[in-house]
XYZ file of N, CA and C in Angstrom:
810
model
N 13.470 -7.943 3.005
C 12.702 -9.216 3.412
C 12.525 -9.797 1.689
N 13.165 -10.762 1.752
C 13.470 -11.777 0.608
C 11.817 -12.697 0.541
N 11.354 -12.333 -0.989
C 10.303 -13.167 -0.852
C 10.305 -14.596 -1.305
N 10.038 -15.957 -0.709
C 10.273 -17.225 -0.994
C 8.658 -18.066 -0.938
N 8.108 -17.650 -2.162
C 6.671 -18.373 -2.492
C 6.767 -20.093 -2.861
N 6.262 -20.783 -1.722
C 6.453 -22.185 -1.848
C 5.159 -22.619 -2.425
N 4.699 -22.251 -3.920
C 3.630 -22.318 -4.234
C 4.006 -22.715 -5.562
N 2.594 -23.272 -6.252
C 2.659 -23.496 -7.725
C 2.314 -22.603 -8.584
N 1.560 -21.506 -7.849
C 0.580 -20.359 -8.605
C 1.108 -18.793 -8.383
N 1.952 -18.648 -7.685
C 2.116 -17.005 -7.557
C 2.262 -16.284 -8.493
N 2.241 -15.104 -8.932
C 2.378 -14.413 -10.056
C 3.933 -14.344 -10.410
N 4.758 -14.494 -9.773
C 6.262 -14.303 -10.074
C 6.714 -15.342 -10.301
N 7.079 -16.116 -8.859
C 7.794 -17.158 -8.879
C 7.149 -18.754 -8.657
N 5.650 -18.755 -8.879
C 5.071 -20.024 -8.824
C 5.616 -21.295 -9.199
N 5.960 -22.058 -8.378
C 6.137 -23.669 -8.732
C 7.858 -23.202 -8.897
N 8.650 -22.525 -8.834
C 10.239 -22.493 -8.905
C 10.829 -23.221 -7.428
N 10.007 -23.028 -6.490
C 10.891 -23.402 -4.970
C 9.792 -24.230 -4.095
N 9.128 -24.912 -5.057
C 7.894 -25.712 -4.433
C 8.422 -26.949 -4.107
N 9.255 -26.781 -3.008
C 9.934 -27.888 -2.241
C 10.685 -27.494 -1.203
N 11.126 -28.531 -0.037
C 12.073 -27.565 1.207
C 13.351 -28.020 0.378
N 13.935 -28.425 -0.248
C 15.145 -28.417 -0.950
C 15.787 -27.124 -1.859
N 14.862 -26.776 -2.751
C 14.649 -25.997 -3.401
C 14.621 -24.239 -2.658
N 13.713 -24.736 -1.897
C 13.323 -23.237 -1.121
C 14.339 -22.883 -0.340
N 15.463 -24.076 0.344
C 16.579 -23.655 0.899
C 17.694 -22.944 0.290
N 17.580 -23.672 -1.046
C 18.963 -23.306 -1.932
C 18.237 -22.247 -1.866
N 17.184 -21.473 -2.238
C 16.771 -19.971 -2.584
C 16.907 -18.915 -1.450
N 16.397 -19.399 -0.156
C 16.821 -18.568 0.655
C 18.226 -18.575 1.153
N 19.044 -19.460 1.143
C 20.442 -19.374 1.337
C 20.981 -18.474 0.583
N 20.618 -18.266 -0.919
C 21.336 -17.418 -1.558
C 20.437 -15.715 -1.524
N 19.418 -15.530 -0.905
C 19.166 -14.613 -0.528
C 19.323 -13.949 0.410
N 19.698 -14.692 1.543
C 20.601 -14.156 3.000
C 21.835 -13.964 2.563
N 22.527 -14.765 1.271
C 23.839 -14.397 0.922
C 24.018 -13.273 0.328
N 22.867 -12.947 -0.126
C 22.647 -11.057 -1.085
C 22.090 -10.044 -0.069
N 21.991 -10.334 1.187
C 21.904 -9.698 1.699
C 20.562 -9.328 2.622
N 19.636 -10.257 2.049
C 18.197 -10.342 3.128
C 18.205 -10.599 4.556
N 17.308 -9.749 4.731
C 17.697 -9.670 6.638
C 16.309 -10.506 7.128
N 15.249 -10.887 6.312
C 14.265 -11.451 6.696
C 14.056 -12.719 5.635
N 13.618 -13.427 5.627
C 13.054 -14.580 4.559
C 11.568 -14.515 5.083
N 10.563 -14.454 3.725
C 8.949 -14.370 4.087
C 8.733 -15.646 3.441
N 8.287 -16.664 3.962
C 7.432 -17.492 3.119
C 6.450 -17.684 2.798
N 5.582 -17.701 2.022
C 4.265 -18.120 1.520
C 3.814 -19.355 1.084
N 2.614 -20.152 1.564
C 2.164 -21.027 0.838
C 0.825 -21.002 -0.106
N 0.488 -19.393 0.037
C -0.658 -19.184 -0.713
C -0.620 -18.310 -1.517
N -1.305 -18.810 -2.838
C -0.819 -17.250 -3.859
C -2.125 -16.241 -3.368
N -1.648 -15.208 -3.466
C -2.987 -14.005 -3.138
C -2.773 -13.181 -4.556
N -2.133 -13.600 -5.971
C -2.487 -12.747 -6.938
C -3.824 -12.777 -7.160
N -4.420 -11.837 -7.791
C -5.369 -11.416 -8.394
C -6.529 -12.956 -9.165
N -7.401 -13.173 -8.716
C -7.772 -14.351 -9.354
C -7.144 -15.980 -8.849
N -6.519 -15.722 -7.637
C -5.847 -17.319 -7.157
C -6.659 -18.006 -6.420
N -6.835 -19.155 -6.606
C -7.773 -20.104 -5.616
C -7.395 -20.113 -4.270
N -8.200 -20.073 -3.634
C -8.169 -20.452 -2.560
C -7.387 -21.895 -1.946
N -6.874 -21.803 -0.876
C -5.531 -23.048 -0.663
C -6.400 -23.532 0.925
N -6.514 -24.700 0.970
C -7.162 -25.212 2.394
C -5.899 -25.207 3.723
N -6.439 -25.004 4.942
C -5.055 -24.869 5.595
C -4.372 -26.069 5.854
N -4.779 -27.399 5.243
C -4.021 -28.718 5.277
C -2.642 -28.345 4.129
N -3.425 -28.027 2.929
C -2.575 -27.950 1.627
C -1.137 -26.949 2.326
N -1.890 -25.759 2.944
C -0.872 -24.352 3.192
C 0.113 -25.047 4.518
N -0.366 -25.926 5.354
C 0.588 -26.328 6.381
C 1.714 -27.280 5.446
N 1.188 -27.981 4.761
C 1.921 -28.944 4.208
C 3.263 -28.379 3.316
N 2.893 -27.307 2.596
C 3.712 -26.492 1.833
C 4.880 -25.893 2.968
N 4.481 -25.394 3.945
C 5.229 -24.180 4.472
C 5.990 -24.729 5.606
N 5.491 -25.561 6.415
C 5.926 -26.129 7.549
C 7.423 -26.386 7.517
N 7.083 -27.728 6.592
C 8.848 -28.306 6.329
C 9.923 -27.440 6.092
N 9.271 -26.546 5.079
C 10.072 -25.320 4.817
C 10.600 -24.553 5.725
N 9.807 -23.760 6.382
C 10.304 -23.007 7.744
C 10.903 -23.870 8.723
N 11.102 -25.239 8.883
C 11.586 -26.186 9.745
C 12.793 -25.849 9.143
N 13.208 -26.224 7.832
C 14.450 -26.380 7.650
C 14.950 -24.972 7.392
N 14.490 -23.817 6.972
C 14.888 -22.743 7.178
C 15.375 -22.418 8.170
N 14.716 -22.395 9.681
C 14.858 -21.919 10.967
C 16.407 -22.666 11.463
N 16.363 -23.678 11.307
C 17.740 -24.601 11.372
C 18.743 -24.210 10.674
N 18.958 -23.536 9.431
C 20.266 -23.158 8.759
C 20.396 -21.879 8.427
N 19.716 -20.944 8.685
C 19.731 -19.446 8.576
C 19.585 -18.429 9.648
N 20.239 -17.905 9.418
C 21.141 -16.673 10.615
C 19.932 -15.685 10.801
N 18.876 -15.600 9.945
C 17.944 -14.488 9.747
C 16.225 -14.702 9.866
N 15.675 -14.002 10.655
C 14.594 -14.366 11.032
C 13.728 -14.971 9.744
N 12.446 -15.551 10.095
C 11.652 -16.174 8.920
C 10.368 -15.602 9.404
N 10.076 -15.593 8.078
C 8.428 -14.849 8.359
C 7.556 -15.644 7.446
N 6.212 -15.735 7.966
C 5.395 -16.516 7.751
C 4.310 -15.760 6.994
N 3.705 -15.888 5.885
C 2.969 -14.966 4.975
C 1.650 -16.078 5.028
N 0.821 -15.875 5.820
C -0.558 -16.378 5.852
C -1.512 -15.654 6.552
N -2.761 -16.142 6.701
C -3.955 -15.195 7.335
C -4.257 -16.328 7.829
N -4.364 -17.613 8.264
C -4.976 -18.479 8.771
C -4.283 -18.790 10.323
N -4.763 -19.091 11.450
C -4.569 -19.139 12.487
C -3.974 -20.296 13.034
N -4.178 -21.445 12.311
C -3.290 -23.036 12.359
C -2.363 -22.625 12.122
N -2.085 -21.898 10.749
C -1.198 -22.110 10.089
C 0.014 -20.555 10.638
N -0.789 -19.878 11.482
C 0.305 -18.869 12.292
C 0.834 -19.876 13.605
N 0.257 -20.727 14.063
C 0.700 -21.282 15.305
C 1.834 -22.800 14.818
N 1.345 -23.507 13.759
C 2.360 -24.174 13.381
C 3.732 -23.482 12.588
N 3.405 -22.496 12.343
C 4.524 -22.104 11.475
C 5.729 -21.578 12.798
N 5.181 -20.874 13.788
C 5.585 -20.758 15.134
C 6.139 -21.413 15.743
N 5.427 -22.932 15.788
C 6.275 -24.377 16.381
C 7.443 -24.591 15.610
N 7.289 -24.053 14.015
C 8.447 -24.536 13.322
C 9.526 -23.649 12.768
N 9.433 -22.604 13.892
C 10.444 -21.751 13.657
C 10.464 -20.191 13.334
N 9.353 -19.851 12.899
C 8.861 -18.492 12.296
C 8.772 -18.091 13.504
N 9.203 -15.940 13.488
C 9.552 -15.500 14.840
C 8.660 -14.178 14.006
N 8.044 -14.208 12.945
C 7.120 -12.876 12.115
C 5.715 -13.572 11.614
N 4.460 -12.646 11.612
C 3.572 -13.027 10.643
C 3.174 -11.971 9.782
N 3.357 -12.122 8.690
C 2.790 -11.279 7.660
C 1.728 -11.520 7.018
N 0.931 -11.208 7.323
C -0.763 -11.258 7.242
C -1.518 -10.075 6.172
N -1.933 -10.728 4.548
C -2.247 -9.369 3.902
C -3.901 -9.459 4.488
N -4.242 -9.872 5.602
C -5.746 -9.422 5.705
C -6.129 -9.234 7.196
N -4.396 -8.600 7.942
C -4.574 -7.911 8.880
C -5.232 -8.487 10.242
N -5.262 -9.969 10.494
C -5.671 -10.341 11.342
C -7.280 -10.510 11.791
N -7.998 -10.318 10.389
C -9.307 -10.407 10.230
C -9.982 -11.400 10.189
N -9.425 -12.550 9.849
C -10.012 -14.079 9.795
C -10.188 -14.284 11.076
N -11.371 -15.202 11.184
C -12.167 -15.831 12.513
C -10.643 -16.487 13.136
N -10.303 -15.909 14.225
C -9.038 -16.681 15.159
C -7.736 -16.217 14.775
N -7.717 -15.436 13.977
C -6.254 -14.852 13.956
C -5.817 -14.048 14.703
N -6.445 -13.034 15.026
C -6.054 -12.070 16.084
C -5.641 -13.065 17.440
N -6.712 -13.506 17.964
C -6.571 -14.020 18.976
C -5.025 -14.902 19.338
N -5.075 -15.888 18.145
C -3.523 -16.674 17.741
C -2.576 -15.853 17.809
N -2.499 -14.396 17.148
C -1.075 -13.501 17.185
C -1.123 -12.963 18.573
N -2.050 -12.967 19.085
C -1.944 -12.543 20.982
C -1.097 -13.390 21.737
N -1.755 -14.692 21.324
C -0.935 -15.843 22.271
C 0.267 -16.176 22.052
N 0.761 -16.114 20.743
C 1.875 -16.327 20.006
C 2.840 -15.069 20.180
N 2.197 -14.021 20.416
C 3.190 -13.097 20.674
C 4.367 -12.600 19.686
N 4.350 -12.816 18.268
C 5.097 -12.301 17.705
C 4.828 -11.053 16.961
N 5.752 -10.744 16.546
C 5.317 -9.127 15.817
C 4.590 -9.850 14.762
N 3.950 -8.676 14.170
C 2.787 -8.875 13.164
C 2.598 -7.684 12.102
N 2.649 -8.095 10.870
C 2.720 -6.954 9.750
C 1.054 -7.120 9.051
N 0.336 -6.015 9.388
C -0.713 -5.789 9.401
C -1.294 -5.208 7.524
N -1.686 -5.907 6.578
C -1.789 -5.087 5.220
C -3.395 -4.436 5.131
N -2.986 -3.349 4.094
C -4.441 -3.098 3.396
C -4.851 -4.210 2.328
N -6.198 -4.443 2.514
C -6.303 -4.673 0.850
C -8.043 -4.736 0.911
N -8.354 -4.484 -0.192
C -9.846 -3.925 -0.346
C -10.173 -5.341 -1.083
N -11.281 -5.930 -0.533
C -11.821 -7.128 -0.954
C -10.996 -8.630 -0.606
N -11.087 -9.537 -1.624
C -10.556 -10.687 -1.313
C -9.567 -10.940 -2.808
N -8.475 -11.736 -2.823
C -7.323 -12.053 -3.834
C -8.531 -12.350 -5.127
N -9.172 -12.762 -4.983
C -10.063 -13.581 -5.934
C -10.462 -12.592 -6.801
N -10.892 -11.591 -6.335
C -11.862 -10.356 -6.840
C -11.385 -9.058 -6.723
N -10.470 -8.943 -6.151
C -9.927 -7.444 -5.504
C -9.755 -6.769 -6.551
N -9.369 -6.902 -8.078
C -8.867 -6.284 -8.738
C -9.939 -5.651 -9.659
N -11.652 -6.394 -9.536
C -12.705 -6.407 -10.403
C -13.164 -4.804 -10.304
N -13.095 -4.110 -9.374
C -13.562 -2.510 -9.223
C -13.474 -2.320 -8.035
N -12.044 -1.843 -7.979
C -11.710 -1.373 -6.702
C -11.989 0.267 -6.809
N -12.557 0.655 -5.664
C -12.939 2.492 -5.829
C -12.502 3.033 -4.268
N -12.135 4.267 -4.435
C -11.523 5.203 -3.424
C -11.988 6.437 -3.491
N -12.575 6.829 -2.495
C -12.285 8.318 -2.637
C -11.373 9.258 -2.263
N -10.517 8.512 -1.463
C -9.243 9.022 -1.071
C -8.408 8.168 -0.572
N -7.366 7.251 -1.437
C -6.990 6.019 -1.151
C -5.942 6.317 0.097
N -5.065 7.437 -0.019
C -4.165 7.420 1.055
C -4.992 7.337 2.413
N -5.807 8.313 2.338
C -6.422 8.280 3.922
C -7.067 7.347 4.383
N -8.248 6.725 3.408
C -8.938 5.516 3.443
C -7.810 4.476 3.885
N -6.734 4.000 3.280
C -5.891 3.044 3.572
C -4.950 3.392 5.377
N -4.900 4.372 5.257
C -3.981 5.162 6.889
C -5.337 4.912 7.633
N -6.225 5.295 7.469
C -7.595 4.631 8.240
C -7.737 3.202 8.918
N -7.816 2.763 7.896
C -7.926 1.085 7.970
C -6.453 0.836 8.846
N -5.291 0.847 8.408
C -4.427 0.729 9.401
C -4.076 1.286 10.808
N -4.700 2.514 11.090
C -5.116 2.875 12.236
C -5.688 1.833 13.191
N -6.969 1.684 12.392
C -7.895 1.016 12.637
C -7.847 -0.360 13.681
N -6.676 -1.176 12.462
C -6.477 -2.354 12.917
C -4.836 -2.667 13.810
N -4.292 -1.217 14.028
C -3.475 -1.144 15.009
C -4.227 -1.046 16.582
N -5.299 -0.382 16.445
C -5.809 -0.279 17.589
C -6.488 -1.446 18.137
N -6.958 -2.127 17.292
C -8.112 -3.511 17.380
C -6.935 -4.851 18.001
N -5.599 -4.168 17.530
C -4.344 -5.053 18.141
C -4.091 -4.936 19.185
N -3.956 -3.297 19.645
C -3.691 -2.945 20.995
C -4.362 -3.296 22.261
N -5.964 -3.261 21.292
C -6.850 -3.876 22.419
C -6.934 -5.085 22.707
N -6.368 -6.020 22.060
C -6.419 -7.471 22.308
C -5.156 -7.707 23.103
N -4.193 -6.984 22.806
C -3.164 -7.343 23.719
C -1.575 -7.440 23.192
N -2.037 -6.834 21.867
C -0.659 -7.050 20.990
C 0.236 -5.740 21.316
N 1.017 -5.823 21.601
C 1.797 -4.363 21.862
C 2.731 -3.440 20.457
N 2.242 -2.250 20.728
C 2.310 -1.411 19.300
C 3.818 -1.789 18.922
N 4.543 -1.967 19.658
C 6.124 -2.158 19.167
C 5.992 -3.358 18.410
N 5.236 -4.101 18.468
C 5.505 -5.703 17.809
C 4.738 -5.392 16.418
N 4.193 -4.398 16.098
C 3.108 -4.269 14.921
C 3.726 -3.614 13.656
N 3.881 -3.968 12.431
C 4.145 -3.515 11.434
C 3.003 -3.048 10.294
N 2.771 -2.301 9.238
C 1.926 -1.571 8.832
C 2.291 -1.714 6.978
N 1.781 -2.550 6.699
C 1.774 -2.180 4.821
C 0.911 -2.132 4.136
N 0.611 -0.623 2.871
C -0.330 -0.084 2.538
C -0.873 -1.187 1.704
N -0.349 -2.277 1.089
C -0.758 -3.223 0.350
C -0.693 -3.216 -1.056
N 0.260 -2.522 -1.967
C 0.438 -2.104 -3.305
C -0.268 -3.440 -4.000
N -1.204 -2.826 -5.097
C -1.896 -4.113 -6.035
C -2.773 -4.751 -5.303
N -3.156 -4.780 -4.122
C -4.222 -5.327 -3.546
C -5.368 -4.533 -3.407
N -6.351 -4.785 -4.396
C -7.795 -4.172 -4.326
C -7.349 -2.189 -4.681
N -6.415 -2.587 -5.670
C -5.920 -1.002 -6.219
C -5.880 -0.876 -7.479
N -6.325 -0.039 -8.150
C -5.862 0.346 -9.717
C -4.595 1.128 -9.264
N -3.977 1.273 -10.970
C -2.602 1.929 -10.901
C -2.639 3.573 -10.448
N -3.940 4.175 -10.590
C -4.012 5.725 -10.008
C -3.763 5.424 -8.672
N -4.262 4.468 -7.734
C -4.204 4.281 -6.577
C -2.769 3.988 -5.679
N -2.193 2.920 -6.607
C -0.928 2.399 -6.449
C 0.184 3.781 -6.662
N 0.129 4.679 -7.658
C 0.371 5.817 -7.577
C 0.402 6.889 -6.825
N -0.755 6.788 -6.313
C -1.206 7.780 -5.095
C -0.490 7.565 -3.856
N -0.521 5.954 -3.231
C 0.139 5.860 -1.859
C 1.583 5.915 -2.534
N 2.455 5.459 -3.524
C 3.705 5.966 -3.478
C 4.093 7.139 -3.334
N 3.260 8.043 -4.117
C 3.839 9.532 -3.786
C 3.520 9.975 -2.840
N 2.432 9.677 -1.719
C 2.233 9.876 -0.724
C 2.500 9.205 0.519
N 3.826 8.202 0.198
C 3.919 7.712 1.061
C 4.295 8.119 2.672
N 5.163 9.120 2.603
C 5.831 9.903 3.490
C 4.349 9.981 4.977
N 2.803 10.341 4.848
C 1.945 10.228 4.968
C 1.950 8.903 6.063
N 1.802 7.890 5.420
C 1.684 6.308 6.033
C 2.856 6.248 6.861
N 4.164 6.459 6.913
C 5.490 6.369 7.416
C 4.638 6.825 8.838
N 4.372 8.013 8.649
C 3.890 8.912 9.988
C 2.945 7.849 10.707
N 2.414 6.835 10.477
C 1.440 6.610 11.404
C 1.732 5.553 12.671
N 3.345 5.683 12.844
C 4.032 5.354 13.934
C 4.649 3.779 13.830
N 3.857 2.970 13.381
C 4.719 1.792 13.600
C 5.367 1.490 12.168
N 6.570 0.672 12.055
C 7.258 0.610 11.061
C 6.736 0.214 9.579
N 6.890 0.878 8.573
C 6.249 0.877 7.079
C 6.939 -0.578 6.167
N 6.185 -1.247 5.833
C 6.515 -2.575 4.997
C 6.255 -2.197 3.626
N 6.799 -2.203 2.113
C 6.139 -1.508 1.447
C 6.640 -3.143 0.304
N 5.726 -3.761 -0.429
C 6.261 -4.928 -1.331
C 5.350 -4.438 -2.556
N 6.560 -4.182 -3.449
C 5.904 -3.608 -4.831
C 6.760 -4.311 -5.730
N 7.742 -5.119 -5.187
C 8.204 -5.998 -6.422
C 7.855 -6.444 -7.387
N 8.139 -6.256 -8.737
C 7.446 -7.021 -9.922
C 6.079 -6.929 -9.821
N 5.465 -5.802 -9.357
C 3.862 -5.756 -9.509
C 3.515 -5.206 -10.522
N 1.932 -5.898 -10.944
C 1.465 -5.251 -12.157
C 1.441 -3.849 -12.574
N 1.339 -2.950 -11.770
C 1.637 -1.748 -11.815
C 2.761 -1.093 -12.564
N 3.697 -1.921 -12.479
C 4.899 -1.510 -13.195
C 5.274 -2.069 -14.323
N 4.266 -3.306 -14.708
C 4.146 -3.965 -15.788
C 3.420 -2.813 -16.620
N 2.605 -2.347 -16.231
C 1.255 -1.398 -17.057
C 2.234 -0.049 -17.109
N 3.232 0.412 -16.826
C 3.982 1.576 -16.394
C 5.154 1.302 -17.615
N 5.784 -0.002 -17.600
C 6.513 0.172 -18.563
C 6.388 -1.065 -19.886
N 5.134 -1.881 -19.624
C 4.970 -2.613 -20.666
C 5.725 -4.146 -20.756
N 6.115 -4.395 -19.360
C 7.300 -5.346 -19.299
C 6.629 -6.134 -18.764
N 6.797 -7.555 -19.268
C 6.621 -8.807 -18.480
C 7.333 -9.162 -17.193
N 6.796 -9.919 -15.966
C 7.157 -10.177 -14.800
C 8.477 -10.369 -14.895
N 9.030 -10.970 -15.548
C 10.479 -11.587 -15.368
C 11.747 -10.167 -15.674
N 10.912 -8.786 -16.375
C 11.542 -7.892 -17.159
C 11.148 -6.640 -16.421
N 10.908 -6.916 -15.074
C 10.461 -5.378 -13.951
C 11.470 -5.179 -13.248
N 13.093 -5.811 -13.403
C 13.913 -5.562 -12.145
C 13.869 -3.487 -12.082
N 14.084 -3.199 -13.375
C 14.823 -1.562 -13.345
C 13.415 -0.699 -12.508
N 12.276 -1.436 -12.756
C 11.035 -0.620 -12.309
C 10.972 -0.901 -10.845
N 11.542 -2.275 -10.717
C 11.072 -2.426 -8.976
C 11.998 -1.659 -8.591
N 13.525 -1.896 -9.064
C 14.245 -0.811 -8.226
C 14.273 0.741 -8.161
N 13.652 1.539 -8.970
C 13.334 2.743 -9.029
C 12.062 2.412 -7.914
N 10.691 2.050 -7.818
C 10.116 1.941 -6.848
C 10.580 1.767 -5.619
N 11.684 0.945 -5.232
C 12.233 0.807 -4.063
C 12.906 1.709 -3.507
N 13.860 2.833 -4.469
C 14.688 3.584 -3.922
C 13.449 4.218 -3.382
N 12.429 4.763 -4.827
C 11.289 5.994 -3.891
C 10.581 5.631 -2.134
N 10.018 4.451 -2.530
C 9.855 3.502 -1.051
C 10.610 4.061 0.027
N 11.944 3.442 -0.078
C 12.738 3.800 0.957
C 13.192 5.306 1.533
N 13.012 6.438 0.301
C 13.410 7.405 0.678
C 12.230 7.851 1.221
N 11.068 7.498 1.102
C 9.986 8.026 1.877
C 9.399 7.462 3.052
N 10.398 6.563 3.267
C 10.450 6.266 4.931
C 9.698 4.624 5.358
N 9.836 3.901 4.247
C 9.583 2.450 4.190
C 10.758 1.934 4.653
N 10.544 1.233 6.389
C 11.146 0.341 6.819
C 12.184 -0.999 6.181
N 10.982 -1.561 5.795
C 11.280 -3.123 5.130
C 10.715 -2.954 3.576
N 11.449 -3.452 3.147
C 11.156 -3.345 1.667
C 11.010 -4.783 0.948
N 9.977 -5.899 0.747
C 9.675 -7.181 0.448
C 10.104 -7.155 -1.110
N 11.156 -7.736 -1.288
C 11.296 -8.134 -2.821
C 11.785 -9.298 -3.489
N 11.989 -9.642 -4.795
C 12.256 -11.058 -5.393
C 13.725 -10.793 -5.625
N 14.492 -9.979 -5.919
C 15.421 -9.770 -6.226
C 16.505 -8.886 -5.430
N 16.925 -9.665 -4.714
C 17.510 -9.064 -3.404
C 18.975 -8.770 -3.428
N 19.650 -8.792 -4.298
C 21.298 -8.373 -4.321
C 20.476 -6.956 -5.501
N 20.209 -6.968 -6.257
C 20.114 -5.769 -6.683
C 19.324 -4.600 -6.073
N 18.343 -4.817 -5.094
C 17.966 -4.200 -4.205
C 18.272 -3.552 -3.185
N 19.619 -4.483 -2.503
C 20.443 -4.007 -1.469
C 21.083 -3.150 -2.197
N 21.803 -3.441 -2.947
C 22.818 -2.098 -3.897
C 22.107 -0.892 -3.933
N 21.206 -0.964 -4.414
C 20.231 0.401 -4.467
C 19.811 0.857 -3.229
N 19.619 0.012 -2.306
C 19.800 1.017 -0.855
C 20.672 1.091 -0.416
N 21.962 1.092 -0.833
C 23.332 1.331 -0.322
C 23.088 2.786 -0.533
N 22.863 2.947 -1.746
C 23.287 4.075 -2.249
C 21.760 5.325 -1.709
N 20.739 4.760 -1.528
C 19.698 5.781 -0.635
C 20.571 5.958 0.696
N 20.969 4.836 1.413
C 21.574 5.043 2.785
C 22.927 6.210 2.897
N 23.491 5.996 1.771
C 24.588 6.576 1.706
C 24.328 8.355 1.328
N 23.490 8.653 0.646
C 23.221 9.585 0.357
C 22.333 10.382 1.374
N 21.388 9.625 2.185
C 21.039 10.121 3.313
C 21.914 10.423 4.238
N 22.887 9.636 4.532
C 23.824 10.276 5.679
C 24.909 11.124 5.056
N 24.726 11.462 3.745
C 25.316 12.802 3.266
C 24.955 13.811 3.879
N 23.774 13.632 3.706
C 22.996 14.992 3.955
C 22.916 15.017 5.300
N 22.550 14.320 6.258
C 22.732 14.670 7.820
C 24.431 14.847 8.037
N 25.357 14.733 7.270
C 26.890 15.375 7.742
C 27.122 14.060 8.574
N 27.042 12.908 8.431
C 27.450 11.619 9.335
C 28.912 11.750 8.690
N 29.996 11.632 10.020
C 31.583 11.501 9.806
C 31.712 10.572 9.253
N 31.031 9.321 9.192
C 31.262 7.853 7.923
C 31.334 8.455 6.751
N 30.276 9.021 6.381
C 30.040 9.436 4.823
C 31.103 10.568 4.424
N 31.365 11.566 5.406
C 32.383 13.024 5.258
C 33.777 11.994 4.965
N 33.995 10.876 5.640
C 35.561 10.701 5.908
C 35.845 9.638 4.598
N 35.005 9.322 3.706
C 35.321 8.338 2.637
C 35.445 9.051 1.174
N 36.239 8.159 0.367
C 36.829 8.686 -0.776
C 35.375 8.103 -2.074
N 35.669 8.592 -3.178
C 35.169 7.740 -4.235
C 33.814 8.225 -4.449
């Protein structure tokens, strides 16, 4: 899943693709590099980010989604928590909802049920503006798992089929470094919840803390985290650096196939 932020203030690429033409060029590049989904976001959810009105978010994402849906051969995801944005994005051509608030905003669950689109439910402790001030857990993995299970149950009860649900532990969303490392180390426990597991760890602050690198210098760390996540059961990786991540995943896939002794790998040289 390639990240396409059409925002002026996202932590990594804020302002880089703030307009339909630049966004379309970037999306086409990511698809050419191997992105299977393009995730369009119109509101930054970095720590301390200011809230964005529904009108502003709609103005940012709808023209971009319309352009991408006409031109790209892959699904378009909308990264939003607002029901009105979900509906407008679906009308524009989005076929996946990626919600950092797990459909907890008023009207969001009802909108998702009415649209019938697949939904990614993410765990977040607190709100983006304050989530990193004092995150606290007794057992972060158990608590994240319990939250995701509860949201999946709520969606099922409301009429969303479980096969349309994806879960995301929310790396960096109300979590300190130790919490993020515990989630990554015990990711197989979350992969066993049932729905496909999405991991978004690309260029995150935890990687900067570990390496001392700035946002634009975190590619090696992002690739290491992506490989660990894929090996641990993640089915979708939400990334900024598509080409490099695709190459890393080809190695993961080949090793997994070799471990299973599949004929395709046994018959190749190199």
